[in-house]
Amino acid sequence: MNLSCKGSVINQESAQFEIPKEETKDDTPREKVLIIGSGIMGINSAYFLAKDGRYDVTVIEKDNPIKGATEKNGNAITFGLCEPSTALPLWEVIKEKLTFHPNPSHYFRFSLIFDKQFRFWFWNYLKSRNKECIRKSHQALIKLGSTSADLFDGFIKDCTANNLDIVDYHNENMTFTFTGCSDHEIKEMEKHVEFLQEYEKGTQIIPPGKFDADFAYRVPMKCINSARFVDYMKLRLSDKYGVTFIQGEIKAITCTEAHVKAVEYADRMARVKKIDDFDKCIVCAGIGSIEIGKMLGLKVPIMGFKGHSFDMYVKDRDVIEESYIHMPEKICISRVGYNTNGLVRISGYVDLDGNNLEPIPWRKDMLIQLAKKYVSEKDYDESKAGHWVGLRPVTADDVPLIGKSCRFNNLFWNTGHGARGVTQSVSSASLLYSVISGEDLHERLTATDYDPGRFNI
């Protein structure tokens, strides 16, 4: 299947990308690949490799069904440009804290300065803050997102045999609303919309009165139920391509100076087992990549940016018809899937609170108030509502780690995508496939932009 690139984001001629054909290319024995992590990044990586025909793929994951961001994200595939996750406005955070802001959009726990992982991450963050590093990071993110934009439709059609409803893949609109804006800020946002229109022609300014806002614009986008997609793909990969899935929690990794040899894990019955018959190992573990790195003797420059989501069920007449991002709260309100049965998700916030999943009680209270305000107060039912906390795995320069390790000759990384995991999952998996297989799939991407070696891992 040919997937044509529009080439709209960078000034390069259009290229034709190919999804691997379903056949073994020669009689060479298949290489055995172990993938750690079965979120959307691990699943898509498994798909590209397994479909090629030269690889026997095994995926290990401690949770079944999958949990984490793949289960609880906002379902939106946002190809448009957005501010870097690492651009946490520390002065704004301090101001909000000192003035007791009732609804702070960011939170920073100052005791993190005593946390070793945070200090390591922050040191690398500071080294990547010069103008040239920021320019390169932004270009790398733009190219990765735009490549996914070109590939996503064809990829989902190929995965589902053109039955998109299986994974709730559909077109939708994302409406951004802004309140408390000065005239100058509105002028700046109008310029921003003009900039976005270069990448997505359907972007338009809309009347803000309906939303009790000062300014609003709408962007066409895609939505997918990523949890349903992963569950579906596990069955498809297993049945059609012979991918093996193992449920187990990794306890130890054995390696020599330059080679990963074995992975020990505890299965569902807490029995310790070992996998040692693999040629290549790929880490797609999100925030868990930090612990995997420690087992390998590596420091992985990833920090978890805590996000929150809140699910509520509303009556059919109150189900929203499109997704919204309300500013300055930076809250996304979206349907969960195409046929929602009244399920609406309110998600957002960027909190640096440590690499833990401990809830922040006042964040839940804030989400409840926003759910009542923007969705439906009369339909709110505490017994049916669910609060979730997750960690966005953000690298020190905000660019994901994709490619071969510079420390081990059979180790590869595909992790650290922050809040863009679903959006960038197809281009990231395809890029990793090209690095492993030697197939030249990406004329617009440069592997060195995402090389884990920049952090010596």
Short mmCIF file of C-alpha atoms in Angstrom, two decimals, residues 256-432:
data_model
loop_
_atom_site.label_atom_id
_atom_site.label_comp_id
_atom_site.label_asym_id
_atom_site.label_seq_id
_atom_site.Cartn_x
_atom_site.Cartn_y
_atom_site.Cartn_z
CA THR A 256 27.63 -7.82 28.94
CA GLU A 257 29.55 -4.64 28.29
CA ALA A 258 27.98 -4.25 24.84
CA HIS A 259 25.16 -6.81 24.54
CA VAL A 260 21.77 -7.36 26.18
CA LYS A 261 21.60 -11.10 26.91
CA ALA A 262 18.50 -11.92 28.96
CA VAL A 263 15.40 -10.44 30.59
CA GLU A 264 13.96 -11.86 33.81
CA TYR A 265 10.31 -11.26 34.63
CA ALA A 266 7.64 -12.31 37.11
CA ASP A 267 4.54 -13.76 35.47
CA ARG A 268 0.95 -13.44 36.70
CA MET A 269 1.59 -16.15 39.30
CA ALA A 270 4.73 -14.33 40.55
CA ARG A 271 6.94 -17.06 39.07
CA VAL A 272 10.30 -15.74 37.85
CA LYS A 273 11.05 -16.62 34.23
CA LYS A 274 13.70 -15.66 31.72
CA ILE A 275 13.79 -14.71 28.04
CA ASP A 276 17.22 -15.10 26.46
CA ASP A 277 16.56 -16.18 22.87
CA PHE A 278 16.37 -12.77 21.19
CA ASP A 279 18.64 -10.97 18.76
CA LYS A 280 17.32 -7.46 19.36
CA CYS A 281 15.61 -5.74 22.30
CA ILE A 282 13.43 -2.63 21.92
CA VAL A 283 12.38 -0.45 24.87
CA CYS A 284 8.92 1.09 24.34
CA ALA A 285 8.10 1.40 28.03
CA GLY A 286 7.19 5.08 28.39
CA ILE A 287 7.85 6.27 31.92
CA GLY A 288 8.96 2.71 32.75
CA SER A 289 11.97 3.26 30.49
CA ILE A 290 13.70 4.94 33.44
CA GLU A 291 13.68 1.69 35.45
CA ILE A 292 14.62 -0.39 32.41
CA GLY A 293 17.58 1.94 31.95
CA LYS A 294 18.68 1.43 35.55
CA MET A 295 18.67 -2.34 35.01
CA LEU A 296 21.00 -1.74 32.06
CA GLY A 297 23.23 0.61 34.03
CA LEU A 298 22.01 3.63 32.05
CA LYS A 299 20.60 6.98 33.11
CA VAL A 300 17.61 7.79 30.91
CA PRO A 301 16.84 11.55 30.78
CA ILE A 302 13.06 11.23 31.06
CA MET A 303 10.78 12.92 33.58
CA GLY A 304 7.11 12.23 34.11
CA PHE A 305 4.87 15.25 33.53
CA LYS A 306 1.74 14.35 35.47
CA GLY A 307 -1.58 14.63 33.69
CA HIS A 308 -5.11 14.08 34.94
CA SER A 309 -8.32 12.89 33.37
CA PHE A 310 -11.86 12.59 34.61
CA ASP A 311 -14.57 10.44 33.02
CA MET A 312 -18.27 11.13 33.40
CA TYR A 313 -21.41 9.72 31.80
CA VAL A 314 -24.05 12.09 30.46
CA LYS A 315 -27.39 11.63 28.77
CA ASP A 316 -27.38 11.35 24.98
CA ARG A 317 -28.70 14.87 24.49
CA ASP A 318 -25.76 16.27 26.46
CA VAL A 319 -22.98 14.35 24.70
CA ILE A 320 -20.64 16.86 23.10
CA GLU A 321 -20.40 16.84 19.30
CA GLU A 322 -16.75 17.84 19.09
CA SER A 323 -13.69 18.21 21.29
CA TYR A 324 -12.72 21.38 23.10
CA ILE A 325 -9.65 22.86 24.72
CA HIS A 326 -10.51 25.62 27.17
CA MET A 327 -7.86 28.22 27.97
CA PRO A 328 -6.40 29.33 30.30
CA GLU A 329 -7.34 26.12 32.15
CA LYS A 330 -5.72 24.07 29.32
CA ILE A 331 -8.44 21.47 29.72
CA CYS A 332 -9.46 19.13 26.89
CA ILE A 333 -13.06 17.90 26.80
CA SER A 334 -13.69 15.05 24.39
CA ARG A 335 -15.94 12.13 23.60
CA VAL A 336 -14.37 8.75 24.28
CA GLY A 337 -14.51 6.96 20.97
CA TYR A 338 -16.98 7.34 18.14
CA ASN A 339 -19.99 5.77 19.85
CA THR A 340 -19.57 6.89 23.41
CA ASN A 341 -22.65 5.67 25.28
CA GLY A 342 -22.54 9.03 26.98
CA LEU A 343 -18.90 8.86 28.11
CA VAL A 344 -17.09 12.21 28.13
CA ARG A 345 -13.48 12.73 29.23
CA ILE A 346 -12.07 15.91 30.75
CA SER A 347 -8.26 15.83 30.72
CA GLY A 348 -5.30 18.13 31.07
CA TYR A 349 -2.79 19.90 33.32
CA VAL A 350 0.99 19.64 33.35
CA ASP A 351 2.36 18.93 36.82
CA LEU A 352 5.93 18.19 37.86
CA ASP A 353 5.23 16.17 40.98
CA GLY A 354 7.74 13.33 40.65
CA ASN A 355 7.64 10.00 38.82
CA ASN A 356 4.74 8.64 40.85
CA LEU A 357 1.07 7.98 40.26
CA GLU A 358 -0.12 9.52 43.50
CA PRO A 359 -3.25 11.62 42.89
CA ILE A 360 -3.32 15.31 43.69
CA PRO A 361 -6.70 15.67 45.48
CA TRP A 362 -7.30 19.31 44.60
CA ARG A 363 -6.74 18.50 40.91
CA LYS A 364 -9.64 16.06 41.05
CA ASP A 365 -11.83 18.72 42.68
CA MET A 366 -10.90 21.17 39.92
CA LEU A 367 -11.77 18.64 37.20
CA ILE A 368 -15.13 17.96 38.82
CA GLN A 369 -15.96 21.67 38.84
CA LEU A 370 -14.91 22.03 35.20
CA ALA A 371 -16.93 18.95 34.23
CA LYS A 372 -20.01 20.46 35.82
CA LYS A 373 -19.32 23.85 34.24
CA TYR A 374 -18.55 22.77 30.67
CA VAL A 375 -20.38 19.45 30.29
CA SER A 376 -23.38 18.90 32.54
CA GLU A 377 -23.89 19.56 36.23
CA LYS A 378 -27.23 17.77 36.40
CA ASP A 379 -25.75 14.58 34.94
CA TYR A 380 -22.78 14.40 37.31
CA ASP A 381 -22.83 11.15 39.28
CA GLU A 382 -19.92 10.50 41.64
CA SER A 383 -20.55 6.73 41.60
CA LYS A 384 -19.98 6.60 37.82
CA ALA A 385 -17.20 9.17 37.60
CA GLY A 386 -13.56 8.14 37.44
CA HIS A 387 -10.40 10.12 38.18
CA TRP A 388 -7.13 8.98 36.60
CA VAL A 389 -3.53 10.13 36.98
CA GLY A 390 -0.81 9.38 34.45
CA LEU A 391 2.73 10.40 33.57
CA ARG A 392 3.78 11.83 30.22
CA PRO A 393 7.36 10.62 29.59
CA VAL A 394 9.19 13.78 28.50
CA THR A 395 12.86 13.77 27.48
CA ALA A 396 15.18 16.58 28.52
CA ASP A 397 15.06 18.17 25.04
CA ASP A 398 11.42 17.12 24.38
CA VAL A 399 12.43 14.98 21.38
CA PRO A 400 11.69 11.25 21.71
CA LEU A 401 14.41 8.61 21.80
CA ILE A 402 14.10 6.57 18.60
CA GLY A 403 16.87 4.36 17.26
CA LYS A 404 19.82 2.21 18.21
CA SER A 405 21.61 2.48 21.53
CA CYS A 406 25.20 3.69 21.46
CA ARG A 407 25.98 1.48 24.47
CA PHE A 408 24.61 -1.92 23.43
CA ASN A 409 24.78 -3.37 19.94
CA ASN A 410 21.36 -5.07 20.12
CA LEU A 411 19.36 -2.47 22.08
CA PHE A 412 16.92 0.01 20.53
CA TRP A 413 14.68 2.73 21.96
CA ASN A 414 11.26 4.10 21.00
CA THR A 415 10.14 6.12 24.00
CA GLY A 416 9.90 9.59 25.56
CA HIS A 417 7.07 11.06 23.46
CA GLY A 418 5.49 13.15 26.21
CA ALA A 419 1.88 14.06 25.43
CA ARG A 420 2.26 13.22 21.72
CA GLY A 421 2.53 9.44 21.92
CA VAL A 422 -0.60 8.57 19.95
CA THR A 423 0.03 11.27 17.36
CA GLN A 424 3.67 10.32 16.77
CA SER A 425 3.29 6.56 17.17
CA VAL A 426 3.07 5.72 13.46
CA SER A 427 6.01 7.82 12.26
CA SER A 428 8.11 6.73 15.25
CA ALA A 429 7.45 3.02 14.63
CA SER A 430 8.12 3.42 10.93
CA LEU A 431 11.37 5.28 11.61
CA LEU A 432 12.50 2.60 14.05
#
